[in-house]
Amino acid sequence: MQHVSTLRRWQRQVRRDRWLYLMLLPGVIYFLIYKYLPMWGVVISFQNYSPGLGLFQSEWVGLKHFERLFSEPTFWMLFRNTILLSVYQLIFFFPIPIVLALMLNELTQQAFKRFVQTVIYIPHFVSWVVIAGISYLFLTPEGGFVNELLGLLGQDKVNFLMSTEWFRTLQVTQVIWKEAGWGTIIFLAALAGVDTQLYEAARIDGANRWRQLWHITLPALRSTIVILFILRMGDIMEQGVEHILLLLNAVNREVGEVFDTYVYTVGLLQGNFSYSAAVGLFKSLVGLILVVAANYLAKKSGEEGVF
Amino acid sequence: MRKKGWLIGTIAGLSLLGVVGCSSSETPQDVNQHPGQGAGSSGNEAAEPYEISLMFHYDVEPPKNNSEVAKIIEDYTNTKLDLQSVPSSTRAEKFNVTVASDNLPTAVKAFYETPVVNAIKNGLFWEIGPYLDDYPNLSSINPLVYDNLKVDGKIYGIPSVRDLARNTIVYRKDWLDKLGLSEPKTVDDFYDMLHAFATQDPDGNGQDDTYGLIENDSLFNMDLITAYFGAPNQWGVENGQLVPSFTTDAYLEALQFYRQLYDEGLINQDFPITSRDLWFNIWNSGKAGAMRQITGNGLLRQQDAQKVDPEAEVGMVSLLEGPRGTMIYSERGSNGFFLISKSAVETEEELKRVLTFFDQLMDKEMADLFNWGIEGRTYTIEDEKARYVEGDAYTKLIQPYNQIAVGDYVNNSTPGALHPLHQRGVEMNVENEQAAVANPALTLDSPTNNEKGAQLTKIIEDARIKFILGDIDEAGWADAIKNWKRNGGQDIMEEFTAAYEQNQS
């Protein structure tokens, strides 16, 4: 009986909001066709996919490709490099947009604030190829600006681009240079939503700038920070493949090769579609587990999660 | 309220249309996939142009559909061409993506690489061997070239033929003359030349800013150097076993020689991060003494060098005597080959029509187009010999389409009055062939190599560079070889040996 009434209520609701549902439809169709349908492609990671035979006739091989991945002698190197780069970014890159946003928020001159914002957004639109080119010009030992400067100061040349020690520093620095400004957008948006009455009240109570920042601004940002952190955990196995490929060379490969560049080598250059799909699926699984775990922990500690 | 509902409804409807519109814009591709439909039967009447889509790569300027050159080819072969060109840097990726998405054009230009061989084995392309006899031009191609492209003993590709041994060291002859040296004949002479180029200020600007030899991140000169020291061409045969060149003593000697060049500063010190483009830039800046090129490009390098230093003159030397005699590596004898796809060309009848097209491309008229261009515009004829007009008319107009040419279009076309450097290159290719050593594993099959070859090669490629930089020593090099063997190299050796024995018997 209750079942019938639920159904009827649902029908009534759909009829009442039919235009809204119709507006929803394109989005739903988009996700079905372009996001959910291609997901079935992961079955090729359990097959020996051959383009001639197609998805349905290719031979099933079970977990063979996963076994190969885990028994690959370079597996732990790839794992370590990937995770280390991500952790470095969490430590050194992640806080920077927050600090930048807080600093921008303290500016009182609106025109100046907007100018600074625009300037720090620009690197986001510069492609990695250009950044790699600029880095080369600055850092090459053959007449690069930085090394010439070191030479003038009587120092030894440092081969930044061809060393295992500098690779991660260089990678993270480039990411910071390119993306830090762009990353402030979401925090600035969150800051714009803070009720100004809170600040007024705090001032009347005698709170100084630091106190206001600590007790009003940061708590207002907390949920945004947590959510972005959770999303970031999902990307822990991802590195910008284009960026890393441009930095990689024979000397730094042992610290620079990550899962994404590995997939590029075995998948695109060598044409092992199934194997690279298996590597991709493994990456996604790790990301999923981390997102769920981080989300669980966030909820446990009283924050709002992503889902 | 009603009014508002209509408004929202319209917006919803329009956005729906948007989705549908987007998806329907993909349908023309489907049509492209089967260009032969309908046209196949009309091929007999010779009225309707037959639709052919071609995928190939370009270096500088992309070719254009409906362009003047495309029209000439279309008119001559009675076809309608759809040229799908890709930059040569992404050629290999593009092939894989096209194969994976089952989006193959009528014919695609490919190279003998693992993914291509795999695609052939998967039956995506027509075997053309049995049909060749019916096509006078296609069957006139040197059988050795076809042999070097066989997969499982069968012919699939229509090759763009080129000489077998075209590699050379291009050097600054004006510097050599200025320093009072003569053209090197031995590896020691070669070393002396590089040393003088790097240290004796051959450009006379009073600064120590010249290189003997310039190198890039792919260790491009290495193949010539290892040949000078007598290492086999990629693979060698020892006691009936196939062994990779880099495990030989000769190869190690070549590496040690190269490390010496690096230590003494005769090579650009940042070569592991020098891309191909940057590498050419060094040459163009007039700071480089020598680099590996093909004989046909000597003239281009001279023109490039003359932009900075009008006095610049280029010499070429391919054969140097080393500790084990004089040798050079031979190549496959082709610059890629066209594969005809089974998904786009469905019937045997259509296949024959496509083969006719390629056969016609080898006619003298077409060979002239690819090699010389358009008479009066890019070349002139004097005394029955063709001569390029001054300037870059040929490069601009014809070069983008060059990759379509099949067969030996240089020799099929009108003989030309060549620039002395060009002429020298042609002669050198003939001389080189006498000293050429072939790669015995050229068409041998190894499943492990197909699966892991690219990764394994990286182990060796990285180790070579580290050895030259001095990051690892002889023991480190031996470790890299051990590493290569352990991770699958041993299997590759065994599989190649088995395949080699099978071919011999």
Short mmCIF file of N, CA, C and O in Angstrom, two decimals, chain A residues 19-20 22-23 25-26 29 34 49-52 64 68 72-73 136 140-142 161-162 249-251 253-254 262 264-273, chain B residues 5 8-9 12 15-16 19 23 92-93 96-97 99-100 115 122 124 211 268-270 272-274 278 450-455 458 462 465-466 469 471 487:
data_model
loop_
_atom_site.label_atom_id
_atom_site.label_comp_id
_atom_site.label_asym_id
_atom_site.label_seq_id
_atom_site.Cartn_x
_atom_site.Cartn_y
_atom_site.Cartn_z
N TRP A 19 9.77 20.08 -16.50
CA TRP A 19 10.71 20.90 -17.28
C TRP A 19 12.11 20.83 -16.68
O TRP A 19 13.10 20.80 -17.38
N LEU A 20 12.13 20.80 -15.35
CA LEU A 20 13.44 20.69 -14.70
C LEU A 20 14.10 19.36 -15.05
O LEU A 20 15.30 19.29 -15.33
N LEU A 22 13.59 17.66 -17.69
CA LEU A 22 13.99 17.71 -19.10
C LEU A 22 15.34 18.43 -19.23
O LEU A 22 16.19 18.04 -20.03
N MET A 23 15.51 19.46 -18.39
CA MET A 23 16.78 20.17 -18.44
C MET A 23 17.92 19.29 -17.94
O MET A 23 19.06 19.44 -18.35
N LEU A 25 18.10 16.15 -18.44
CA LEU A 25 18.33 15.04 -19.37
C LEU A 25 19.64 15.15 -20.18
O LEU A 25 20.39 14.16 -20.23
N PRO A 26 19.93 16.30 -20.79
CA PRO A 26 21.18 16.36 -21.58
C PRO A 26 22.39 15.98 -20.77
O PRO A 26 23.27 15.25 -21.24
N ILE A 29 22.39 12.22 -20.24
CA ILE A 29 22.77 11.53 -21.49
C ILE A 29 24.26 11.68 -21.75
O ILE A 29 24.96 10.72 -22.09
N TYR A 34 29.36 9.45 -22.68
CA TYR A 34 30.79 9.75 -22.74
C TYR A 34 31.56 9.31 -21.50
O TYR A 34 32.77 9.28 -21.51
N TYR A 49 43.74 -7.98 -25.89
CA TYR A 49 42.96 -7.24 -26.87
C TYR A 49 43.71 -7.10 -28.18
O TYR A 49 44.88 -6.71 -28.21
N SER A 50 43.04 -7.44 -29.25
CA SER A 50 43.63 -7.26 -30.56
C SER A 50 42.65 -6.49 -31.41
O SER A 50 41.49 -6.90 -31.55
N PRO A 51 43.07 -5.33 -31.95
CA PRO A 51 42.13 -4.46 -32.67
C PRO A 51 41.43 -5.18 -33.82
O PRO A 51 40.30 -4.87 -34.14
N GLY A 52 42.10 -6.17 -34.39
CA GLY A 52 41.49 -6.88 -35.51
C GLY A 52 40.27 -7.68 -35.07
O GLY A 52 39.28 -7.78 -35.78
N LYS A 64 46.37 -12.03 -16.05
CA LYS A 64 47.73 -12.14 -16.55
C LYS A 64 48.46 -10.79 -16.57
O LYS A 64 49.60 -10.69 -16.12
N ARG A 68 51.82 -9.55 -14.52
CA ARG A 68 53.02 -9.01 -15.15
C ARG A 68 53.42 -7.69 -14.48
O ARG A 68 54.58 -7.46 -14.19
N GLU A 72 56.90 -7.03 -12.41
CA GLU A 72 57.84 -6.21 -13.18
C GLU A 72 58.93 -5.69 -12.23
O GLU A 72 58.62 -5.16 -11.17
N PRO A 73 60.22 -5.86 -12.61
CA PRO A 73 61.28 -5.42 -11.68
C PRO A 73 61.22 -3.92 -11.40
O PRO A 73 61.71 -3.47 -10.37
N TYR A 136 65.15 24.92 -19.75
CA TYR A 136 66.38 24.55 -20.43
C TYR A 136 67.29 25.77 -20.59
O TYR A 136 68.47 25.73 -20.27
N THR A 140 70.57 24.93 -18.44
CA THR A 140 71.54 24.09 -19.14
C THR A 140 72.97 24.47 -18.74
O THR A 140 73.27 25.63 -18.52
N PRO A 141 73.85 23.45 -18.65
CA PRO A 141 75.24 23.77 -18.32
C PRO A 141 75.97 24.43 -19.48
O PRO A 141 77.04 24.99 -19.28
N GLU A 142 75.40 24.37 -20.68
CA GLU A 142 76.06 24.98 -21.83
C GLU A 142 75.52 26.39 -22.03
O GLU A 142 74.70 26.63 -22.92
N LEU A 161 69.27 19.74 -14.88
CA LEU A 161 68.37 18.95 -15.72
C LEU A 161 68.85 17.52 -15.90
O LEU A 161 68.12 16.67 -16.36
N MET A 162 70.10 17.26 -15.57
CA MET A 162 70.63 15.92 -15.78
C MET A 162 71.11 15.33 -14.47
O MET A 162 72.22 14.82 -14.37
N ASN A 249 65.11 12.27 -18.84
CA ASN A 249 66.19 11.94 -19.76
C ASN A 249 66.93 10.73 -19.20
O ASN A 249 66.58 10.21 -18.14
N ALA A 250 67.94 10.30 -19.92
CA ALA A 250 68.61 9.05 -19.56
C ALA A 250 69.13 9.07 -18.13
O ALA A 250 69.15 8.05 -17.46
N VAL A 251 69.52 10.24 -17.66
CA VAL A 251 70.18 10.29 -16.36
C VAL A 251 69.18 10.24 -15.20
O VAL A 251 69.42 9.60 -14.18
N ARG A 253 66.02 9.09 -15.21
CA ARG A 253 64.86 8.21 -15.36
C ARG A 253 64.57 7.39 -14.10
O ARG A 253 63.43 7.12 -13.76
N GLU A 254 65.61 7.01 -13.37
CA GLU A 254 65.37 6.15 -12.21
C GLU A 254 64.58 6.86 -11.11
O GLU A 254 63.95 6.20 -10.29
N TYR A 262 55.26 5.28 -17.88
CA TYR A 262 55.42 3.85 -18.17
C TYR A 262 54.30 3.39 -19.11
O TYR A 262 54.55 2.69 -20.10
N TYR A 264 52.76 5.23 -21.14
CA TYR A 264 53.05 5.83 -22.44
C TYR A 264 54.02 4.94 -23.23
O TYR A 264 53.82 4.69 -24.41
N THR A 265 55.04 4.43 -22.54
CA THR A 265 56.03 3.60 -23.23
C THR A 265 55.43 2.27 -23.69
O THR A 265 55.54 1.91 -24.86
N VAL A 266 54.80 1.55 -22.74
CA VAL A 266 54.34 0.22 -23.13
C VAL A 266 53.04 0.28 -23.93
O VAL A 266 52.78 -0.58 -24.75
N GLY A 267 52.24 1.30 -23.67
CA GLY A 267 50.95 1.36 -24.33
C GLY A 267 51.02 2.02 -25.68
O GLY A 267 50.76 1.41 -26.71
N LEU A 268 51.43 3.28 -25.69
CA LEU A 268 51.39 4.02 -26.95
C LEU A 268 52.56 3.70 -27.85
O LEU A 268 52.40 3.55 -29.05
N LEU A 269 53.76 3.58 -27.29
CA LEU A 269 54.91 3.34 -28.16
C LEU A 269 55.00 1.89 -28.58
O LEU A 269 55.48 1.57 -29.63
N GLN A 270 54.55 0.99 -27.71
CA GLN A 270 54.72 -0.41 -28.02
C GLN A 270 53.42 -1.09 -28.41
O GLN A 270 53.41 -2.21 -28.88
N GLY A 271 52.29 -0.41 -28.16
CA GLY A 271 51.01 -0.94 -28.62
C GLY A 271 50.47 -2.08 -27.78
O GLY A 271 49.71 -2.89 -28.28
N ASN A 272 50.85 -2.18 -26.49
CA ASN A 272 50.24 -3.19 -25.61
C ASN A 272 49.00 -2.60 -24.96
O ASN A 272 49.04 -2.14 -23.83
N PHE A 273 47.90 -2.62 -25.68
CA PHE A 273 46.70 -1.93 -25.20
C PHE A 273 46.18 -2.54 -23.90
O PHE A 273 45.83 -1.84 -22.96
N GLY B 5 7.20 28.18 -17.92
CA GLY B 5 7.36 26.77 -18.28
C GLY B 5 7.80 26.61 -19.71
O GLY B 5 8.70 25.81 -20.00
N ILE B 8 11.50 27.51 -20.08
CA ILE B 8 12.40 26.45 -19.61
C ILE B 8 12.38 25.28 -20.57
O ILE B 8 13.41 24.71 -20.92
N GLY B 9 11.17 24.95 -21.06
CA GLY B 9 11.05 23.85 -22.00
C GLY B 9 11.87 24.09 -23.25
O GLY B 9 12.55 23.19 -23.74
N ALA B 12 15.48 23.60 -22.42
CA ALA B 12 15.78 22.18 -22.28
C ALA B 12 15.86 21.52 -23.64
O ALA B 12 16.78 20.75 -23.94
N SER B 15 19.03 22.49 -25.49
CA SER B 15 20.26 21.85 -25.02
C SER B 15 20.29 20.38 -25.42
O SER B 15 21.34 19.82 -25.69
N LEU B 16 19.08 19.77 -25.48
CA LEU B 16 19.01 18.39 -25.96
C LEU B 16 19.51 18.31 -27.40
O LEU B 16 20.30 17.46 -27.76
N VAL B 19 23.13 18.19 -27.70
CA VAL B 19 23.75 16.88 -27.50
C VAL B 19 23.65 16.04 -28.77
O VAL B 19 24.61 15.48 -29.27
N SER B 23 26.59 14.64 -31.45
CA SER B 23 26.86 13.25 -31.80
C SER B 23 26.70 13.02 -33.29
O SER B 23 27.40 12.21 -33.86
N ALA B 92 54.18 7.38 -34.73
CA ALA B 92 53.99 6.04 -34.14
C ALA B 92 52.75 6.00 -33.25
O ALA B 92 51.97 5.05 -33.31
N GLU B 93 52.57 7.04 -32.43
CA GLU B 93 51.40 7.09 -31.56
C GLU B 93 50.13 7.08 -32.37
O GLU B 93 49.18 6.37 -32.08
N ASN B 96 49.07 3.75 -33.68
CA ASN B 96 48.48 2.89 -32.65
C ASN B 96 47.06 3.33 -32.30
O ASN B 96 46.17 2.50 -32.13
N VAL B 97 46.87 4.64 -32.18
CA VAL B 97 45.54 5.13 -31.83
C VAL B 97 44.54 4.81 -32.94
O VAL B 97 43.42 4.38 -32.69
N VAL B 99 44.72 2.39 -35.11
CA VAL B 99 44.45 0.94 -35.10
C VAL B 99 43.51 0.59 -33.96
O VAL B 99 42.52 -0.13 -34.14
N ALA B 100 43.77 1.15 -32.77
CA ALA B 100 42.96 0.80 -31.61
C ALA B 100 41.53 1.26 -31.78
O ALA B 100 40.60 0.60 -31.32
N PRO B 115 54.46 -2.47 -33.05
CA PRO B 115 53.00 -2.34 -33.14
C PRO B 115 52.49 -2.55 -34.56
O PRO B 115 51.40 -3.11 -34.75
N ASN B 122 47.68 -9.36 -36.83
CA ASN B 122 46.28 -9.44 -36.42
C ASN B 122 45.33 -9.43 -37.63
O ASN B 122 44.12 -9.42 -37.46
N LEU B 124 44.90 -7.01 -40.00
CA LEU B 124 44.21 -5.77 -40.34
C LEU B 124 44.49 -5.32 -41.76
O LEU B 124 43.80 -4.48 -42.30
N TYR B 211 82.29 23.13 -31.15
CA TYR B 211 82.26 21.71 -30.80
C TYR B 211 82.87 20.91 -31.94
O TYR B 211 82.73 21.28 -33.10
N ASN B 268 79.04 18.49 -27.34
CA ASN B 268 78.25 19.39 -26.49
C ASN B 268 77.92 18.68 -25.18
O ASN B 268 77.39 17.57 -25.18
N GLN B 269 78.25 19.32 -24.06
CA GLN B 269 78.19 18.66 -22.76
C GLN B 269 76.77 18.39 -22.28
O GLN B 269 76.56 17.63 -21.35
N ASP B 270 75.80 19.03 -22.88
CA ASP B 270 74.41 18.82 -22.42
C ASP B 270 73.62 17.96 -23.40
O ASP B 270 72.41 18.06 -23.50
N PRO B 272 72.46 14.95 -23.41
CA PRO B 272 71.30 14.15 -23.01
C PRO B 272 70.01 14.95 -22.92
O PRO B 272 68.93 14.39 -22.83
N ILE B 273 70.11 16.29 -22.89
CA ILE B 273 68.88 17.09 -22.89
C ILE B 273 68.78 17.93 -24.16
O ILE B 273 67.99 18.86 -24.23
N THR B 274 69.58 17.57 -25.16
CA THR B 274 69.51 18.29 -26.43
C THR B 274 68.52 17.57 -27.35
O THR B 274 68.78 16.46 -27.79
N LEU B 278 66.96 21.32 -31.08
CA LEU B 278 68.08 22.08 -30.53
C LEU B 278 69.39 21.69 -31.20
O LEU B 278 70.26 22.51 -31.45
N ASN B 450 58.40 -8.24 -29.00
CA ASN B 450 57.18 -7.50 -29.33
C ASN B 450 56.54 -6.95 -28.07
O ASN B 450 55.96 -5.86 -28.08
N GLU B 451 56.63 -7.72 -26.97
CA GLU B 451 55.94 -7.31 -25.76
C GLU B 451 56.73 -6.31 -24.93
O GLU B 451 56.19 -5.36 -24.41
N LYS B 452 58.05 -6.55 -24.84
CA LYS B 452 58.85 -5.76 -23.89
C LYS B 452 60.00 -5.01 -24.54
O LYS B 452 60.74 -4.31 -23.84
N GLY B 453 60.15 -5.16 -25.85
CA GLY B 453 61.33 -4.59 -26.51
C GLY B 453 61.59 -3.14 -26.16
O GLY B 453 62.71 -2.77 -25.81
N ALA B 454 60.55 -2.31 -26.21
CA ALA B 454 60.75 -0.88 -26.01
C ALA B 454 61.27 -0.57 -24.60
O ALA B 454 62.17 0.25 -24.44
N GLN B 455 60.71 -1.26 -23.59
CA GLN B 455 61.19 -1.03 -22.23
C GLN B 455 62.63 -1.47 -22.08
O GLN B 455 63.44 -0.80 -21.44
N LYS B 458 65.28 0.72 -23.46
CA LYS B 458 65.55 1.89 -22.60
C LYS B 458 66.67 1.62 -21.61
O LYS B 458 67.47 2.51 -21.33
N ASP B 462 69.75 4.16 -21.81
CA ASP B 462 70.11 4.99 -20.67
C ASP B 462 71.53 4.69 -20.20
O ASP B 462 72.29 5.60 -19.88
N ILE B 465 74.27 6.33 -22.32
CA ILE B 465 74.47 7.75 -22.04
C ILE B 465 75.19 7.93 -20.70
O ILE B 465 76.11 8.73 -20.58
N LYS B 466 74.78 7.15 -19.70
CA LYS B 466 75.43 7.28 -18.39
C LYS B 466 76.90 6.91 -18.48
O LYS B 466 77.73 7.49 -17.79
N LEU B 469 78.75 9.79 -19.99
CA LEU B 469 78.88 10.89 -19.03
C LEU B 469 79.82 10.54 -17.89
O LEU B 469 80.21 11.41 -17.12
N ASP B 471 78.87 8.49 -15.46
CA ASP B 471 78.07 8.14 -14.29
C ASP B 471 78.22 6.67 -13.91
O ASP B 471 78.06 6.30 -12.75
N ASN B 487 65.77 -9.42 -17.59
CA ASN B 487 64.38 -8.96 -17.70
C ASN B 487 63.70 -9.34 -19.00
O ASN B 487 62.62 -8.84 -19.32
#
